Amino acid sequence: MSLARPAPLLAVILFAAGCAGSPNAGSPASPMESASTSIEAVVRAQAEAWNRGDIENFMQGYWPSPELRFASGGTVTRGFEQTLDRYETRYASREAMGKLSFSELETVQLSEDAAVLHGRWQLQRTSDAPSGLLTLVFRKMDGEWQIISDTTTSAD
C-alpha cells in the first residue's frame, strides 16, 4: 500500500502562501518592538525631566522600592529614597546637572516582563562633558516598565 505524497510544487505553493504578505502591513508591533519602544520612552522622559532640572520626575523611571539598586563610581546605593538623595546631593544645581542625552540604546528583552537596556549617556555642561555607559534592568510591573537596577559607568 502506497501513501500519496504531495507534489513538490504543491509544497512550495503552500509554503509561499504561508509566508505571503508583508509582516508589517497592518499588523501590530511585535512584543519585542513594543517593549523596546516603551522602555526607550522611559529614558527619553527621564532625559526631558533632567533637562528641566526636575530630579523628582527623572526618578519616576525607577522602581519606587527599597530594593532598587543603583551602582556607579564603585559604590552601590540601595533603595529609591537613597538613590534620590544621591542624585540631589551630587547634582545640587542646574549647572551641575547640565543637559542629559542618551544614545546607542539597545534593548534586550529577557521575558514578557524583564528587559535590559544598554546605552551611552552624556552630560553637556559649561565646564565639561562627562559621559559613559549604562546598563538598566527593567521589569514590567502593573503594566509599566520600571528600572529595578542601574549600573552607570563613567568614561572619564
mmCIF file of C-alpha atoms in Angstrom:
data_model
loop_
_atom_site.group_PDB
_atom_site.id
_atom_site.type_symbol
_atom_site.label_atom_id
_atom_site.label_comp_id
_atom_site.label_asym_id
_atom_site.label_seq_id
_atom_site.Cartn_x
_atom_site.Cartn_y
_atom_site.Cartn_z
ATOM 1 C CA MET A 1 0.000 0.000 0.000
ATOM 2 C CA SER A 2 1.428 3.305 -1.103
ATOM 3 C CA LEU A 3 0.715 6.628 0.571
ATOM 4 C CA ALA A 4 0.287 9.512 -1.786
ATOM 5 C CA ARG A 5 2.884 12.222 -1.371
ATOM 6 C CA PRO A 6 2.067 15.827 -2.216
ATOM 7 C CA ALA A 7 3.698 17.073 -5.330
ATOM 8 C CA PRO A 8 6.815 19.178 -4.661
ATOM 9 C CA LEU A 9 5.215 22.130 -6.461
ATOM 10 C CA LEU A 10 2.213 21.972 -4.127
ATOM 11 C CA ALA A 11 4.523 22.023 -1.087
ATOM 12 C CA VAL A 12 6.316 25.104 -2.447
ATOM 13 C CA ILE A 13 2.999 26.863 -3.110
ATOM 14 C CA LEU A 14 1.725 26.096 0.391
ATOM 15 C CA PHE A 15 4.986 27.329 1.932
ATOM 16 C CA ALA A 16 4.905 30.525 -0.132
ATOM 17 C CA ALA A 17 1.276 31.151 0.817
ATOM 18 C CA GLY A 18 2.199 30.849 4.496
ATOM 19 C CA CYS A 19 4.931 33.431 4.043
ATOM 20 C CA ALA A 20 2.899 35.803 1.863
ATOM 21 C CA GLY A 21 2.131 39.322 2.938
ATOM 22 C CA SER A 22 4.267 41.963 4.484
ATOM 23 C CA PRO A 23 4.957 41.283 8.162
ATOM 24 C CA ASN A 24 4.440 44.958 8.997
ATOM 25 C CA ALA A 25 1.440 45.682 6.791
ATOM 26 C CA GLY A 26 -1.334 46.459 9.216
ATOM 27 C CA SER A 27 -0.057 44.067 11.876
ATOM 28 C CA PRO A 28 0.533 45.238 15.427
ATOM 29 C CA ALA A 29 4.085 45.705 16.672
ATOM 30 C CA SER A 30 5.786 42.572 17.921
ATOM 31 C CA PRO A 31 6.088 42.258 21.709
ATOM 32 C CA MET A 32 9.832 42.965 21.401
ATOM 33 C CA GLU A 33 9.256 46.148 19.382
ATOM 34 C CA SER A 34 6.579 47.236 21.841
ATOM 35 C CA ALA A 35 8.834 46.627 24.874
ATOM 36 C CA SER A 36 11.766 48.397 23.244
ATOM 37 C CA THR A 37 9.616 51.411 22.351
ATOM 38 C CA SER A 38 8.114 51.585 25.852
ATOM 39 C CA ILE A 39 11.461 51.201 27.595
ATOM 40 C CA GLU A 40 13.149 53.821 25.438
ATOM 41 C CA ALA A 41 10.218 56.152 26.186
ATOM 42 C CA VAL A 42 11.042 55.813 29.900
ATOM 43 C CA VAL A 43 14.624 57.031 29.420
ATOM 44 C CA ARG A 44 13.527 59.772 26.999
ATOM 45 C CA ALA A 45 11.096 61.024 29.665
ATOM 46 C CA GLN A 46 13.917 60.869 32.206
ATOM 47 C CA ALA A 47 16.174 62.991 29.984
ATOM 48 C CA GLU A 48 13.377 65.530 29.468
ATOM 49 C CA ALA A 49 12.770 65.795 33.230
ATOM 50 C CA TRP A 50 16.522 66.064 33.896
ATOM 51 C CA ASN A 51 16.894 68.805 31.323
ATOM 52 C CA ARG A 52 14.116 70.772 33.068
ATOM 53 C CA GLY A 53 16.045 70.436 36.338
ATOM 54 C CA ASP A 54 13.380 68.100 37.725
ATOM 55 C CA ILE A 55 15.143 65.247 39.525
ATOM 56 C CA GLU A 56 11.915 64.080 41.201
ATOM 57 C CA ASN A 57 10.259 63.448 37.830
ATOM 58 C CA PHE A 58 13.510 61.973 36.484
ATOM 59 C CA MET A 59 13.192 59.394 39.266
ATOM 60 C CA GLN A 60 9.748 58.303 38.010
ATOM 61 C CA GLY A 61 11.550 55.850 35.719
ATOM 62 C CA TYR A 62 12.868 53.977 38.759
ATOM 63 C CA TRP A 63 11.103 51.330 40.816
ATOM 64 C CA PRO A 64 9.907 53.089 43.993
ATOM 65 C CA SER A 65 11.221 50.355 46.285
ATOM 66 C CA PRO A 66 13.830 49.892 48.993
ATOM 67 C CA GLU A 67 15.131 47.086 46.740
ATOM 68 C CA LEU A 68 16.120 49.416 43.883
ATOM 69 C CA ARG A 69 19.837 49.001 43.066
ATOM 70 C CA PHE A 70 21.983 51.832 41.704
ATOM 71 C CA ALA A 71 25.689 51.224 41.050
ATOM 72 C CA SER A 72 28.104 53.947 39.969
ATOM 73 C CA GLY A 73 31.621 55.077 40.783
ATOM 74 C CA GLY A 74 32.414 51.845 42.615
ATOM 75 C CA THR A 75 29.516 52.348 45.018
ATOM 76 C CA VAL A 76 26.176 50.547 45.267
ATOM 77 C CA THR A 77 23.212 52.515 46.565
ATOM 78 C CA ARG A 78 20.138 50.562 47.624
ATOM 79 C CA GLY A 79 16.648 51.993 47.762
ATOM 80 C CA PHE A 80 14.609 54.568 45.871
ATOM 81 C CA GLU A 81 14.899 57.294 48.528
ATOM 82 C CA GLN A 82 18.641 56.721 48.894
ATOM 83 C CA THR A 83 19.094 56.943 45.105
ATOM 84 C CA LEU A 84 17.042 60.149 45.002
ATOM 85 C CA ASP A 85 19.185 61.587 47.835
ATOM 86 C CA ARG A 86 22.349 60.636 45.928
ATOM 87 C CA TYR A 87 21.149 62.438 42.792
ATOM 88 C CA GLU A 88 20.025 65.529 44.731
ATOM 89 C CA THR A 89 23.383 65.742 46.545
ATOM 90 C CA ARG A 90 25.574 65.093 43.506
ATOM 91 C CA TYR A 91 23.554 67.367 41.180
ATOM 92 C CA ALA A 92 22.531 70.127 43.579
ATOM 93 C CA SER A 93 22.342 72.866 40.925
ATOM 94 C CA ARG A 94 21.174 73.266 37.324
ATOM 95 C CA GLU A 95 24.786 73.926 36.353
ATOM 96 C CA ALA A 96 25.882 70.598 37.867
ATOM 97 C CA MET A 97 23.015 68.818 36.111
ATOM 98 C CA GLY A 98 23.797 70.156 32.645
ATOM 99 C CA LYS A 99 21.928 68.703 29.680
ATOM 100 C CA LEU A 100 21.497 64.909 29.611
ATOM 101 C CA SER A 101 21.285 62.817 26.476
ATOM 102 C CA PHE A 102 21.211 59.099 25.769
ATOM 103 C CA SER A 103 22.418 57.348 22.617
ATOM 104 C CA GLU A 104 23.160 53.916 21.202
ATOM 105 C CA LEU A 105 20.193 52.446 23.063
ATOM 106 C CA GLU A 106 19.837 48.695 22.690
ATOM 107 C CA THR A 107 17.056 46.754 24.394
ATOM 108 C CA VAL A 108 17.383 43.038 25.094
ATOM 109 C CA GLN A 109 14.088 41.515 26.182
ATOM 110 C CA LEU A 110 14.597 38.617 28.581
ATOM 111 C CA SER A 111 10.940 37.687 29.114
ATOM 112 C CA GLU A 112 7.495 39.255 28.886
ATOM 113 C CA ASP A 113 8.229 41.321 31.993
ATOM 114 C CA ALA A 114 12.014 41.707 32.029
ATOM 115 C CA ALA A 115 14.493 43.502 29.794
ATOM 116 C CA VAL A 116 17.922 45.099 29.802
ATOM 117 C CA LEU A 117 18.717 48.418 28.165
ATOM 118 C CA HIS A 118 22.318 49.190 27.213
ATOM 119 C CA GLY A 119 23.397 52.612 26.041
ATOM 120 C CA ARG A 120 25.545 55.690 26.394
ATOM 121 C CA TRP A 121 24.857 58.792 28.468
ATOM 122 C CA GLN A 122 26.363 62.242 28.204
ATOM 123 C CA LEU A 123 26.056 65.484 30.123
ATOM 124 C CA GLN A 124 26.771 68.785 28.419
ATOM 125 C CA ARG A 125 27.832 71.335 30.999
ATOM 126 C CA THR A 126 29.522 74.706 30.795
ATOM 127 C CA SER A 127 32.841 73.416 32.068
ATOM 128 C CA ASP A 128 32.877 69.787 30.867
ATOM 129 C CA ALA A 129 31.028 66.962 29.130
ATOM 130 C CA PRO A 130 31.183 63.767 31.195
ATOM 131 C CA SER A 131 29.921 60.604 29.545
ATOM 132 C CA GLY A 132 29.812 56.856 29.968
ATOM 133 C CA LEU A 133 27.854 53.657 29.588
ATOM 134 C CA LEU A 134 24.726 52.424 31.291
ATOM 135 C CA THR A 135 23.045 49.094 31.824
ATOM 136 C CA LEU A 136 19.481 49.333 33.076
ATOM 137 C CA VAL A 137 17.486 46.287 34.159
ATOM 138 C CA PHE A 138 13.761 46.828 33.631
ATOM 139 C CA ARG A 139 10.767 44.930 34.982
ATOM 140 C CA LYS A 140 7.210 45.408 33.821
ATOM 141 C CA MET A 141 5.079 45.903 36.919
ATOM 142 C CA ASP A 142 1.432 46.892 36.908
ATOM 143 C CA GLY A 143 1.703 47.429 33.146
ATOM 144 C CA GLU A 144 4.634 49.873 33.400
ATOM 145 C CA TRP A 145 8.327 49.322 32.651
ATOM 146 C CA GLN A 146 10.475 50.447 35.603
ATOM 147 C CA ILE A 147 14.207 50.411 36.272
ATOM 148 C CA ILE A 148 14.998 47.973 39.080
ATOM 149 C CA SER A 149 18.783 48.103 38.687
ATOM 150 C CA ASP A 150 21.010 50.804 37.198
ATOM 151 C CA THR A 151 24.722 50.327 36.573
ATOM 152 C CA THR A 152 26.250 53.509 35.202
ATOM 153 C CA THR A 153 29.922 53.851 34.370
ATOM 154 C CA SER A 154 31.991 56.906 33.536
ATOM 155 C CA ALA A 155 34.272 57.122 30.516
ATOM 156 C CA ASP A 156 36.389 59.719 32.333
#
